[in-house]
C-alpha positions as a Python dict, from the first residue, in 0.01 Angstrom:
ca = {
    (1, 'E'): (0, 0, 0),
    (2, 'A'): (35, -360, 122),
    (3, 'D'): (61, -532, -219),
    (4, 'A'): (285, -270, -386),
    (5, 'A'): (614, -391, -532),
    (6, 'P'): (926, -284, -343),
    (7, 'P'): (1116, 9, -497),
    (8, 'I'): (1406, -68, -731),
    (9, 'N'): (1605, 225, -592),
    (10, 'A'): (1767, 158, -255),
    (11, 'E'): (1736, 515, -126),
    (12, 'P'): (1482, 793, -191),
    (13, 'L'): (1576, 1000, -494),
    (14, 'A'): (1650, 1371, -470),
    (15, 'E'): (1615, 1416, -847),
    (16, 'T'): (1317, 1349, -1073),
    (17, 'G'): (1487, 1093, -1298),
    (18, 'F'): (1603, 734, -1261),
    (19, 'V'): (1801, 498, -1490),
    (20, 'D'): (1721, 127, -1456),
    (21, 'R'): (2045, -51, -1541),
    (22, 'G'): (1912, -398, -1454),
    (23, 'F'): (1681, -438, -1753),
    (24, 'R'): (1700, -703, -2026),
    (25, 'Y'): (1618, -638, -2390),
    (26, 'G'): (1288, -788, -2504),
    (27, 'E'): (1138, -814, -2155),
    (28, 'T'): (842, -597, -2055),
    (29, 'Y'): (855, -382, -1743),
    (30, 'F'): (593, -173, -1566),
    (31, 'Y'): (713, 138, -1384),
    (32, 'S'): (531, 356, -1132),
    (33, 'V'): (658, 645, -924),
    (34, 'R'): (559, 700, -561),
    (35, 'R'): (627, 1013, -364),
    (36, 'L'): (721, 1008, 1),
    (37, 'A'): (439, 1111, 233),
    (38, 'T'): (704, 1214, 488),
    (39, 'R'): (1083, 1223, 502),
    (40, 'D'): (1083, 1095, 859),
    (41, 'T'): (1172, 737, 937),
    (42, 'P'): (1010, 505, 889),
    (43, 'L'): (952, 626, 536),
    (44, 'R'): (591, 628, 422),
    (45, 'E'): (505, 630, 53),
    (46, 'G'): (205, 796, -104),
    (47, 'E'): (-7, 661, -387),
    (48, 'G'): (177, 543, -696),
    (49, 'S'): (151, 715, -1034),
    (50, 'A'): (-13, 545, -1329),
    (51, 'E'): (200, 256, -1457),
    (52, 'V'): (412, 299, -1768),
    (53, 'K'): (477, -11, -1979),
    (54, 'V'): (827, -34, -2131),
    (55, 'T'): (971, -308, -2353),
    (56, 'P'): (1333, -213, -2432),
    (57, 'M'): (1449, -336, -2772),
    (58, 'D'): (1806, -389, -2885),
    (59, 'V'): (1856, -164, -3189),
    (60, 'F'): (2235, -148, -3166),
    (61, 'P'): (2420, -334, -3442),
    (62, 'P'): (2757, -503, -3395),
    (63, 'R'): (3069, -329, -3522),
    (64, 'Q'): (3160, -348, -3889),
    (65, 'P'): (3382, -651, -3963),
    (66, 'T'): (3741, -565, -4055),
    (67, 'G'): (4033, -731, -4232),
    (68, 'L'): (3837, -900, -4512),
    (69, 'A'): (4069, -1096, -4740),
    (70, 'V'): (3975, -1319, -5034),
    (71, 'A'): (4179, -1586, -5209),
    (72, 'V'): (4132, -1857, -5469),
    (73, 'E'): (4173, -2202, -5315),
    (74, 'G'): (4122, -2482, -5565),
    (75, 'R'): (3779, -2435, -5722),
    (76, 'V'): (3641, -2198, -5454),
    (77, 'I'): (3698, -1842, -5342),
    (78, 'K'): (3768, -1831, -4969),
    (79, 'L'): (3690, -1528, -4755),
    (80, 'Y'): (3854, -1457, -4418),
    (81, 'W'): (3808, -1166, -4177),
    (82, 'F'): (3891, -1066, -3821),
    (83, 'P'): (3633, -1192, -3569),
    (84, 'N'): (3409, -947, -3383),
    (85, 'D'): (3399, -980, -3004),
    (86, 'E'): (3053, -850, -2906),
    (87, 'A'): (2885, -1064, -2638),
    (88, 'D'): (2564, -1089, -2844),
    (89, 'L'): (2733, -1166, -3179),
    (90, 'A'): (2530, -1432, -3363),
    (91, 'G'): (2727, -1457, -3688),
    (92, 'Y'): (2804, -1297, -4021),
    (93, 'R'): (2628, -1238, -4352),
    (94, 'V'): (2835, -1267, -4669),
    (95, 'Y'): (2740, -1053, -4970),
    (96, 'R'): (2858, -1084, -5330),
    (97, 'R'): (2809, -898, -5654),
    (98, 'G'): (2919, -1004, -6001),
    (99, 'G'): (3045, -676, -6141),
    (100, 'P'): (3047, -306, -6050),
    (101, 'A'): (2700, -240, -6200),
    (102, 'A'): (2538, -532, -6014),
    (103, 'E'): (2378, -512, -5670),
    (104, 'F'): (2517, -698, -5371),
    (105, 'V'): (2310, -1005, -5284),
    (106, 'L'): (2320, -1222, -4973),
    (107, 'L'): (2538, -1520, -5059),
    (108, 'G'): (2534, -1700, -4724),
    (109, 'E'): (2603, -1685, -4353),
    (110, 'A'): (2888, -1787, -4125),
    (111, 'S'): (2879, -1864, -3754),
    (112, 'A'): (3023, -1631, -3493),
    (113, 'A'): (3286, -1896, -3415),
    (114, 'E'): (3411, -1924, -3775),
    (115, 'P'): (3497, -1592, -3943),
    (116, 'S'): (3541, -1742, -4290),
    (117, 'F'): (3333, -1851, -4586),
    (118, 'A'): (3389, -2061, -4899),
    (119, 'D'): (3214, -1944, -5216),
    (120, 'A'): (3178, -2270, -5411),
    (121, 'S'): (2923, -2115, -5651),
    (122, 'A'): (3167, -1870, -5813),
    (123, 'A'): (3181, -1903, -6190),
    (124, 'P'): (3529, -1913, -6346),
    (125, 'G'): (3634, -1592, -6520),
    (126, 'V'): (3388, -1365, -6334),
    (127, 'R'): (3525, -1094, -6108),
    (128, 'Y'): (3324, -1091, -5785),
    (129, 'D'): (3316, -824, -5515),
    (130, 'Y'): (3258, -944, -5158),
    (131, 'A'): (3158, -775, -4833),
    (132, 'V'): (3072, -910, -4488),
    (133, 'A'): (2834, -780, -4218),
    (134, 'A'): (2804, -891, -3855),
    (135, 'I'): (2465, -973, -3701),
    (136, 'D'): (2365, -997, -3336),
    (137, 'S'): (2120, -1219, -3147),
    (138, 'A'): (1844, -955, -3120),
    (139, 'S'): (1505, -1039, -3267),
    (140, 'P'): (1507, -931, -3544),
    (141, 'P'): (1887, -927, -3569),
    (142, 'N'): (2072, -598, -3602),
    (143, 'E'): (2315, -591, -3892),
    (144, 'S'): (2640, -394, -3891),
    (145, 'P'): (2760, -182, -4179),
    (146, 'R'): (2933, -399, -4438),
    (147, 'S'): (3308, -446, -4437),
    (148, 'Q'): (3531, -294, -4700),
    (149, 'E'): (3488, -471, -5031),
    (150, 'Q'): (3741, -716, -5171),
    (151, 'S'): (3744, -869, -5519),
    (152, 'E'): (3860, -1198, -5666),
    (153, 'T'): (3824, -1400, -5987),
    (154, 'L'): (3825, -1777, -6011),
    (155, 'P'): (4058, -1861, -6302),
    (156, 'V'): (3897, -2017, -6608),
    (157, 'D'): (4137, -2311, -6577),
    (158, 'A'): (4099, -2339, -6198),
    (159, 'P'): (4283, -2647, -6074),
    (160, 'G'): (4119, -2915, -5866),
    (161, 'E'): (4268, -2985, -5527),
    (162, 'E'): (4618, -3015, -5673),
    (163, 'P'): (4839, -2705, -5658),
    (164, 'A'): (4877, -2509, -5983),
    (165, 'A'): (5182, -2586, -6195),
    (166, 'A'): (5476, -2354, -6149),
    (167, 'G'): (5544, -2096, -6416),
    (168, 'G'): (5320, -1889, -6640),
    (169, 'R'): (5024, -1997, -6847),
    (170, 'P'): (5073, -2054, -7222),
}
């Protein structure tokens, strides 16, 4: 067939399967199989099979973030975690709940380049639980399982930017 696309396999296949490792997620491909009319050289191909349309989608989430730590810094609760290293990492989602009976809600997002977050909306005296999930650049993004939870409470008498006075509270 004069206008047929060249084969993506360099040599004729002995088996009845083929794995295309050169695909890209989100792009559409059309595949057709042609049998050899003869095994003599030059090779002559027969008619192609019906085309099959394939659009591979990325459904693989990044790994779960690890090393989550939380600390009070002035009037905010800061979160830090170890960065993920997936090539398609887009960032992180930060979740918070205000008590063990509450549900986790999305608090905000952090970029892939900055594995930290400052919770400036924390109310003093409330114990918050935090967890972080990684997201990739797929459309829609795949989200990892959430990190282990960590908890912190902003003190009722949280200092401003000055360090807290030494010693105990009265």
